[in-house]
Tab-separated table of C-alpha atoms and ligand atoms in Angstrom:
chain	number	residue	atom	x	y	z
M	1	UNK	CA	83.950	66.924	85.578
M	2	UNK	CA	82.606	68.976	88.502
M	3	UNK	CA	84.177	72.155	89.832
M	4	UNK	CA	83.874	74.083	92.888
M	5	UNK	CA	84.075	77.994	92.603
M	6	UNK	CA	84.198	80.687	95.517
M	7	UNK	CA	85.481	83.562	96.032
M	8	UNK	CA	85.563	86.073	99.159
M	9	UNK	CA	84.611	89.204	96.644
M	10	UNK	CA	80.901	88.205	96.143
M	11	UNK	CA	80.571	90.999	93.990
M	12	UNK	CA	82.480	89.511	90.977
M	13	UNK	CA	81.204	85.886	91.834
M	14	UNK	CA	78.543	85.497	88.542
M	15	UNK	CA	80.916	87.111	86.491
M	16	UNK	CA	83.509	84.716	87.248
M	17	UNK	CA	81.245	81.959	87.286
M	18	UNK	CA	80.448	82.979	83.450
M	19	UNK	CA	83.804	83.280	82.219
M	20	UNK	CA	84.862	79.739	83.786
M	21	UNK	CA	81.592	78.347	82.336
M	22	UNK	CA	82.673	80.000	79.124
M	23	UNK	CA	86.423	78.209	79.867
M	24	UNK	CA	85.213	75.040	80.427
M	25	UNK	CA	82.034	74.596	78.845
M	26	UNK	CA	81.915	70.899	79.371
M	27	UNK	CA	82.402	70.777	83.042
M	28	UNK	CA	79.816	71.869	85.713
M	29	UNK	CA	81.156	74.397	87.877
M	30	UNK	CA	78.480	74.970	90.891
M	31	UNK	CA	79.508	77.656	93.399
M	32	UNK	CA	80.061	76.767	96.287
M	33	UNK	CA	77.667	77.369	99.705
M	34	UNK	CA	78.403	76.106	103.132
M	35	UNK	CA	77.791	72.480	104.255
M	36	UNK	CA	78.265	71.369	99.974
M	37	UNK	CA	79.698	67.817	100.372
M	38	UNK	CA	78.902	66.451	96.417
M	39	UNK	CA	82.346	65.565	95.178
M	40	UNK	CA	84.164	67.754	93.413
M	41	UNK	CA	87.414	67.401	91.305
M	42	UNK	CA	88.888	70.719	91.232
M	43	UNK	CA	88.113	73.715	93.667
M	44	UNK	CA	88.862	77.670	92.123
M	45	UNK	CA	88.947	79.938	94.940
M	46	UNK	CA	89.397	82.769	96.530
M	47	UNK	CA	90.431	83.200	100.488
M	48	UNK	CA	88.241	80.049	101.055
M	49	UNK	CA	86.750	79.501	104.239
M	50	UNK	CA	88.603	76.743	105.947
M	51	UNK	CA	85.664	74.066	106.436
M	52	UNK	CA	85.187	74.238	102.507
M	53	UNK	CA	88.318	72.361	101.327
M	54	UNK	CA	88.730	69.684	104.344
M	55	UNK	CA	85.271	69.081	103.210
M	56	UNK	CA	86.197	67.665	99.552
M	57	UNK	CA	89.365	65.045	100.207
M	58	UNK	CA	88.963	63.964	96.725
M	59	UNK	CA	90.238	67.077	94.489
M	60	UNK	CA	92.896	67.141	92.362
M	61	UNK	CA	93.783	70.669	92.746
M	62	UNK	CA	93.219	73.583	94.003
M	63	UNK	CA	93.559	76.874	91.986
M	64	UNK	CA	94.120	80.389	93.548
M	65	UNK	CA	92.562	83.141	91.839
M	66	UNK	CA	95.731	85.510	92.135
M	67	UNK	CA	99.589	85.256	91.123
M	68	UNK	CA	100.362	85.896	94.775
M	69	UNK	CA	99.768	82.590	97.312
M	70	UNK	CA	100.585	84.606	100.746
M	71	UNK	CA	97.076	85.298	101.783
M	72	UNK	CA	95.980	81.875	101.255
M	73	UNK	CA	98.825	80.037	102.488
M	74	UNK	CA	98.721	81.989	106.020
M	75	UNK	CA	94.914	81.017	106.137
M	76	UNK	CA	96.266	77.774	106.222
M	77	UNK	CA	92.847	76.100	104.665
M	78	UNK	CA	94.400	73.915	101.871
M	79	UNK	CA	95.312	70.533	103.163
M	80	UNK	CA	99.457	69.622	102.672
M	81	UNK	CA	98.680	66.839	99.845
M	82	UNK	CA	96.588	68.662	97.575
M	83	UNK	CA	98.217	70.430	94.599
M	84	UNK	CA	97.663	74.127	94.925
M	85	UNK	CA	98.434	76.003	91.617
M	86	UNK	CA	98.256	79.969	91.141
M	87	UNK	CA	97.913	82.196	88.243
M	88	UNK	CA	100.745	83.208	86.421
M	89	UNK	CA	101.046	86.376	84.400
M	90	UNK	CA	97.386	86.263	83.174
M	91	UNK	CA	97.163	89.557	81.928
M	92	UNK	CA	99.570	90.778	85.031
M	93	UNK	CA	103.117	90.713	83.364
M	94	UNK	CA	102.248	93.228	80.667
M	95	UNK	CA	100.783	95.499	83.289
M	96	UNK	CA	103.348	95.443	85.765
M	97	UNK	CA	105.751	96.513	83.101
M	98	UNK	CA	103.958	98.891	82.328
M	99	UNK	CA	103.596	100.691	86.090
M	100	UNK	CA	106.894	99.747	86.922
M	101	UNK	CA	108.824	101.438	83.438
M	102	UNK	CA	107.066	104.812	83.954
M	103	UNK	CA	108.004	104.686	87.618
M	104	UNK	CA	111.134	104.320	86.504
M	105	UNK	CA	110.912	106.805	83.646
M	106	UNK	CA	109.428	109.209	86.317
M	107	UNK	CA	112.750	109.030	88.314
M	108	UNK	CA	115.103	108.990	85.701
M	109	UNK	CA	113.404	112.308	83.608
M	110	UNK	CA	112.639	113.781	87.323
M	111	UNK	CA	109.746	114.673	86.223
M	112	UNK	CA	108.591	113.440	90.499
M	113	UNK	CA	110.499	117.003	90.971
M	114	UNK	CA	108.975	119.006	87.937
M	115	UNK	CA	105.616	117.916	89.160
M	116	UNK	CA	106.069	119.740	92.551
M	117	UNK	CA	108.004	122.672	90.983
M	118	UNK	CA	105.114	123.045	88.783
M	119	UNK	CA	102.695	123.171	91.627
M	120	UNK	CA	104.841	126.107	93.031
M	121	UNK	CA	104.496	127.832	89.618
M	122	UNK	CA	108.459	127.163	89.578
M	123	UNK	CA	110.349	127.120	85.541
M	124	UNK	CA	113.541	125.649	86.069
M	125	UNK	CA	115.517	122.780	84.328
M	126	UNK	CA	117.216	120.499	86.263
M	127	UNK	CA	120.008	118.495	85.311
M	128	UNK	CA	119.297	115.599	83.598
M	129	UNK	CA	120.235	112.416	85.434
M	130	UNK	CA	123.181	110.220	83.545
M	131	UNK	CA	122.021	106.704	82.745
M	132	UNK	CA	125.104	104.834	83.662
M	133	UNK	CA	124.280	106.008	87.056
M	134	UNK	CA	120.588	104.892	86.697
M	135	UNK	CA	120.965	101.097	86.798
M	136	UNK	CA	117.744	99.409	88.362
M	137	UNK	CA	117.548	96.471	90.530
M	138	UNK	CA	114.959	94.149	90.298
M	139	UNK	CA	114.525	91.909	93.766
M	140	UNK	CA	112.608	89.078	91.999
M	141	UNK	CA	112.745	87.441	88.606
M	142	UNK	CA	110.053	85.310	87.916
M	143	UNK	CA	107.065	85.626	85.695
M	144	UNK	CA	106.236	89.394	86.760
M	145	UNK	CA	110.206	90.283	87.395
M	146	UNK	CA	111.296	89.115	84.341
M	147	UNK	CA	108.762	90.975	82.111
M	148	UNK	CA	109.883	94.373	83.766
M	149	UNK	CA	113.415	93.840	83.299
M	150	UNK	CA	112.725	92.936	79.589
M	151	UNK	CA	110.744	96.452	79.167
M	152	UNK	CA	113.428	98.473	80.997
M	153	UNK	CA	116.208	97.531	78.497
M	154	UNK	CA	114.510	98.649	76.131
M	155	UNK	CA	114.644	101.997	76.937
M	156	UNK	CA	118.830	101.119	77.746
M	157	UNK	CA	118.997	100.882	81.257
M	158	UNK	CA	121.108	98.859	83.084
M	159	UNK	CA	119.107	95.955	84.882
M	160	UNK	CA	120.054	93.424	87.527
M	161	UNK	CA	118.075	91.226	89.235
M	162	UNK	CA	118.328	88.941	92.478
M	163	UNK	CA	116.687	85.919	92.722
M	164	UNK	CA	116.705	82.488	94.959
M	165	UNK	CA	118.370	80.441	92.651
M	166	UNK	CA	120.968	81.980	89.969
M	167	UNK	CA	119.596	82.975	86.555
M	168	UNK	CA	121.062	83.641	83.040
M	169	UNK	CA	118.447	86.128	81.451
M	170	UNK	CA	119.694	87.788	78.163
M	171	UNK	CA	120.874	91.613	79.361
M	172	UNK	CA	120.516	91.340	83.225
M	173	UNK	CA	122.976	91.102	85.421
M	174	UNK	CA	122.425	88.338	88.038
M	175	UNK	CA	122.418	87.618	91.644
M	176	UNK	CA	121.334	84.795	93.505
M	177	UNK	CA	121.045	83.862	97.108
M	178	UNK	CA	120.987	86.305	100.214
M	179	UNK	CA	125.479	85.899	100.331
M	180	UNK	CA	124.912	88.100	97.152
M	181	UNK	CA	122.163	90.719	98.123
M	182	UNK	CA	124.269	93.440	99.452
M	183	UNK	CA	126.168	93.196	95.863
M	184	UNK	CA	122.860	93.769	94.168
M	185	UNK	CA	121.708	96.658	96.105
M	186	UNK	CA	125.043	98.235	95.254
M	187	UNK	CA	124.396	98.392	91.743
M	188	UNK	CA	120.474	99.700	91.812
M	189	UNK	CA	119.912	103.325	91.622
M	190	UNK	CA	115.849	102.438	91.510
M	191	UNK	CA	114.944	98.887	93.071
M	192	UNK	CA	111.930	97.686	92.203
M	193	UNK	CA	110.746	94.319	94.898
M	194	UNK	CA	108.544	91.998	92.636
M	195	UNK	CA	109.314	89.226	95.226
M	196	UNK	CA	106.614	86.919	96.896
M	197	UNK	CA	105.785	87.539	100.156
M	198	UNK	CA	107.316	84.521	101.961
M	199	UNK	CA	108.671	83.954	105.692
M	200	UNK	CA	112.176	84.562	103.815
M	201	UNK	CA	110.889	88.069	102.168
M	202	UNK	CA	109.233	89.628	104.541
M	203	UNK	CA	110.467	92.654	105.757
M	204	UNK	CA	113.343	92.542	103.095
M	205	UNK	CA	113.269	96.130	102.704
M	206	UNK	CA	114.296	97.630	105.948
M	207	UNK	CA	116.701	100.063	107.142
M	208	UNK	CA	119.461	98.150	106.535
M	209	UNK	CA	119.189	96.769	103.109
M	210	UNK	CA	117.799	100.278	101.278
M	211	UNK	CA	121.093	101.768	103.312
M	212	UNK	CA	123.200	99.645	100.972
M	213	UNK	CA	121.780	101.238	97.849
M	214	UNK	CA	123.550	104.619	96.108
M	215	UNK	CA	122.957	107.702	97.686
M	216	UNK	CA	119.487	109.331	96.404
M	217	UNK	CA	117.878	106.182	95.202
M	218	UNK	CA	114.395	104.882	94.651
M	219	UNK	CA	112.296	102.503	95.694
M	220	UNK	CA	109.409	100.746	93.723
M	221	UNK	CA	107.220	98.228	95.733
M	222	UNK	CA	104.708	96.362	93.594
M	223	UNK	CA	104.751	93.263	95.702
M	224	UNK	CA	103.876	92.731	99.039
M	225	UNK	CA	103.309	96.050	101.706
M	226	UNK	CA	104.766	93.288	104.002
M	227	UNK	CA	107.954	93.139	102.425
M	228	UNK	CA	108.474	96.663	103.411
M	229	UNK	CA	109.492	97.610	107.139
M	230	UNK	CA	107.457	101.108	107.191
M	231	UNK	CA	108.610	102.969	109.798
M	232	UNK	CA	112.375	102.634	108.167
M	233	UNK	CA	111.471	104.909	104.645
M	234	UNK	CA	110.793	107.914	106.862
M	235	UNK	CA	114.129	107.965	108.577
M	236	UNK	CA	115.698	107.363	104.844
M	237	UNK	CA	113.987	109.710	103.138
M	238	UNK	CA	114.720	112.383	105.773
M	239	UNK	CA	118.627	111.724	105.519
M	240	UNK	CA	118.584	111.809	101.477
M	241	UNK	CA	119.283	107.871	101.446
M	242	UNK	CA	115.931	107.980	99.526
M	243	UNK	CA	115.019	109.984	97.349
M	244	UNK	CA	111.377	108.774	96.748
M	245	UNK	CA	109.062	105.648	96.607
M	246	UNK	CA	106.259	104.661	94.773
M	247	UNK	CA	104.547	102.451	96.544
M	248	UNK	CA	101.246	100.630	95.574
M	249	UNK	CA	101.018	97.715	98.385
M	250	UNK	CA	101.311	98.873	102.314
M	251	UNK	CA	101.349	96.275	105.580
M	252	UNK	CA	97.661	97.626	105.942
M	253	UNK	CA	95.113	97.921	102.922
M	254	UNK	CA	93.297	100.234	102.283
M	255	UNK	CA	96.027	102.425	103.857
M	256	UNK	CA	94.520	103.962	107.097
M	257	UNK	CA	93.683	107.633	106.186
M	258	UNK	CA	96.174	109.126	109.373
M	259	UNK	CA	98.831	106.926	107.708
M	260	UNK	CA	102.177	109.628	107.445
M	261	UNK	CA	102.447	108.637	104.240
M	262	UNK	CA	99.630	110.165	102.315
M	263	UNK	CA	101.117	113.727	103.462
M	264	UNK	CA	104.867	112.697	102.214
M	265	UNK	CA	105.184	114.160	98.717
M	266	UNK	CA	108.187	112.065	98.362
M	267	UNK	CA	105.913	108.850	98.288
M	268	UNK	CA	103.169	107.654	95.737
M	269	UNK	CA	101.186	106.351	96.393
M	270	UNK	CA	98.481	103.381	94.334
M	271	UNK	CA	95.734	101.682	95.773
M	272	UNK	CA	97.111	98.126	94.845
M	273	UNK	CA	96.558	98.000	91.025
M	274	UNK	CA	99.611	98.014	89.536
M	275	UNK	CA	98.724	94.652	87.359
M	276	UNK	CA	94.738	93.487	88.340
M	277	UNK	CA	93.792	90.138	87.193
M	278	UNK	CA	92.534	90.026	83.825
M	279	UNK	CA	89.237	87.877	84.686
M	280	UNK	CA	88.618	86.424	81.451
M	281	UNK	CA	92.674	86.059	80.628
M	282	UNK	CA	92.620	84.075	84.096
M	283	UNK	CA	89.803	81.996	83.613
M	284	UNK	CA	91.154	80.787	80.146
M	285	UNK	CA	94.831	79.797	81.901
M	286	UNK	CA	92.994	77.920	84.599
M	287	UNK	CA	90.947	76.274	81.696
M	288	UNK	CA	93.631	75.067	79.588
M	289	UNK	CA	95.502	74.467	83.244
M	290	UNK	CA	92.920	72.019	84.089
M	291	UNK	CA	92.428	70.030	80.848
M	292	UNK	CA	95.964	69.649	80.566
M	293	UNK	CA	96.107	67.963	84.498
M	294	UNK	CA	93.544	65.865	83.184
M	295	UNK	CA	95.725	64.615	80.301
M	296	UNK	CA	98.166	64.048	83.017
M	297	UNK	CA	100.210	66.919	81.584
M	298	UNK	CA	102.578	68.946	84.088
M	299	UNK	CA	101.039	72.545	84.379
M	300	UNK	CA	103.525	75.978	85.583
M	301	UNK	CA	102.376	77.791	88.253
M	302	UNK	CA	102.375	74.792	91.197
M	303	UNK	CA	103.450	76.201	94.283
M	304	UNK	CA	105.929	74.983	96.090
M	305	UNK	CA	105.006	74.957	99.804
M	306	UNK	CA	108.242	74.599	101.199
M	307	UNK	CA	109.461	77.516	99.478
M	308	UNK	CA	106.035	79.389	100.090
M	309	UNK	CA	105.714	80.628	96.625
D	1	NDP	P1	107.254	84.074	90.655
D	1	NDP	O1	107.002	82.980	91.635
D	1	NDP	O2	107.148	83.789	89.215
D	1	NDP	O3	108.707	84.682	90.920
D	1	NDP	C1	109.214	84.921	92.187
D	1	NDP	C2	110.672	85.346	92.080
D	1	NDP	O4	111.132	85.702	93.392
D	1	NDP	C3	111.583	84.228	91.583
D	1	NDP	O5	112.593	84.735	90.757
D	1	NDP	C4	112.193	83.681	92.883
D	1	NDP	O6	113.467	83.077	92.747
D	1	NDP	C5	112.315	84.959	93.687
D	1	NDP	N1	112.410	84.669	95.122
D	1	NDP	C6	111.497	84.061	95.899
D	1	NDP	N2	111.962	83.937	97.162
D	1	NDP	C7	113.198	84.460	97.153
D	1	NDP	C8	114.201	84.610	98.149
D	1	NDP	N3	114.024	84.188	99.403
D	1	NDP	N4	115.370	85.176	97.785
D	1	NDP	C9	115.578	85.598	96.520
D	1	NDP	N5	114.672	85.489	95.521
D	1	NDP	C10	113.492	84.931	95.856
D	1	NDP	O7	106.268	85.270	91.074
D	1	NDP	P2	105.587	86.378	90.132
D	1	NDP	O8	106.647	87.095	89.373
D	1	NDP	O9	104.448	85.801	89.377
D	1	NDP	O10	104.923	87.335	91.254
D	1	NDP	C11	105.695	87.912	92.281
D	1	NDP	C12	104.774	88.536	93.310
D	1	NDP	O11	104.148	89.705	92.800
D	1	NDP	C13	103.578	87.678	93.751
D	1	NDP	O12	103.949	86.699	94.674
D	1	NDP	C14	102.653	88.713	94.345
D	1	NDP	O13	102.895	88.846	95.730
D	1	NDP	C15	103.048	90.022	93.645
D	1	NDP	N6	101.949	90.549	92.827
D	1	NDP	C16	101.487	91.821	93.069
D	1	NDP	C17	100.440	92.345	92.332
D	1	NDP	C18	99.952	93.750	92.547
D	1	NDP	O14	98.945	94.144	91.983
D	1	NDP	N7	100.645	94.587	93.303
D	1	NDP	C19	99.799	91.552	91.277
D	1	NDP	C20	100.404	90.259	91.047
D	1	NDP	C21	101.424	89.783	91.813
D	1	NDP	P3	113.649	81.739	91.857
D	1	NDP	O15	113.524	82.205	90.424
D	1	NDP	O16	115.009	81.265	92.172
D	1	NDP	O17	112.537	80.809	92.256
């Protein structure tokens, strides 16, 4: 079996190259260099150039080296017929419900408003927050969704969660379908998006949709900086609508340094990390992804490019 690898981040190339070897120690995986024509029956990349996969007709599959298929699906370099599969959770799920519960945690103890009464040298309790006002909202439940709202009830919060199609998860009230978004956002003191970035998602959160959340709610964006429309937080922060965001992905990365939001106290801000892929976790999954397609077993993760995701 012989496997094309490339990735954009040349840095991490060998070290991806030995975990894959390490995956699939049978197989020869050759990365890849321009004008490479030998056939090939699976391709592992990475924001591939676009001669590189018209080159090889004959592959299987294609696997993305990320949970998220947005970047590589606007570059618009893997042909229509060929199978492209992503990652899913490897490593990610634990991580995001990790960042996501203390975001949450950080809302609901206000410790976002001890930290800048501390700065001011400021002792004073605040009321706690009541939980049956606390519910959270999570725009999104698959792999990554899912895990989060599993972690939150633990601590006993109330959790819904809006998805494309309707879903029956233990614990979680559900909402399906944009005739039901508006009912959602009713119910989510903190919404967290965990949504892929599709032509459908983008821009979800905008003026208009974080206006039908609670007074003094929170936003937690761990998806896509392109699901956010940035120039409506200010305006909703200003008027109290919201009362803070974390944010870790922005329309631009790495955020431009003039950007008005690295001066907002009311936003914090993470440099994209709240789950990284787990190289050695990933290069397992597309292992075991791979032998099983070669058993002509059906493998999760296949994106769906009508639905973009
Ligand atoms: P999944 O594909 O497993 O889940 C996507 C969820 O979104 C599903 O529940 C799906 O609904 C729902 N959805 C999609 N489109 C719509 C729509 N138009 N309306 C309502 N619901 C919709 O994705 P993952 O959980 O694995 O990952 C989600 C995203 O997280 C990735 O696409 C990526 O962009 C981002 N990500 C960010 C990282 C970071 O470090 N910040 C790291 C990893 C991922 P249904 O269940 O009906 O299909």
């Amino acid at each position: 079996m012989h496997i094309l690898f490339q990735t954009a981040d040349t840095a991490s190339q060998d070290a991806w190259l030995r975990d894959l070897r390490s995956a699939l120690p049978h197989a020869e995986i050759r990365l890849w260099q321009a004008g490479d024509t030998a056939p090939a029956d699976y391709a592992i990349v990475w924001k591939p150039p676009f001669e590189m996969l018209q080159a090889h007709p004959e592959l299987k599959a294609v696997f993305n080296l990320g949970a998220g298929v947005d970047a590589i699906l606007q570059l618009k370099v893997v042909p229509e017929q060929l199978p492209l599969i992503r990652i899913d959770d490897g490593g990610m799920a634990e991580q995001m419900a990790e960042f996501a519960t203390h975001a949450v945690l950080r809302y609901y103890r206000r410790l976002d408003q001890y930290e800048l009464l501390a700065r001011r040298g400021v002792w004073k309790p605040l009321e706690p927050f009541d939980k049956a006002d606390f519910g959270v909202g999570v725009l999104g439940l698959g792999v990554l969704g899912q895990r989060i709202s599993e972690s939150l009830q633990h601590f006993g919060f109330n959790v819904s969660g809006w998805s494309r199609s309707p879903k029956a998860l233990p614990g979680v009230t559900g909402y399906a379908g944009a005739g039901q978004l508006n009912d959602f956002l009713r119910s989510a003191r903190v919404l967290i998006c965990m949504l892929p970035l599709t032509p459908d998602t983008a821009g979800v959160l905008n003026r208009d949709t974080l206006s039908q959340l609670p007074r003094g709610a929170y936003l937690i964006n761990l998806a896509r900086g392109g699901h956010l429309v940035e120039a409506d937080l200010p305006p909703l922060l200003e008027s109290g609508q919201i009362a803070g965001a974390t944010l870790d992905v922005f329309h631009d990365e790495p955020l431009p340094t003039s950007h008005p939001f690295w001066q907002d106290p009311r936003i914090a801000i993470t440099p994209h990390i709240s789950a990284l892929t787990i190289r050695s976790e990933a290069a397992r999954q597309i292992g075991e992804k791979i032998l099983a397609l070669q058993r002509g077993e059906p493998v999760l993760g296949l994106v769906d490019r009508s639905r973009g995701y």
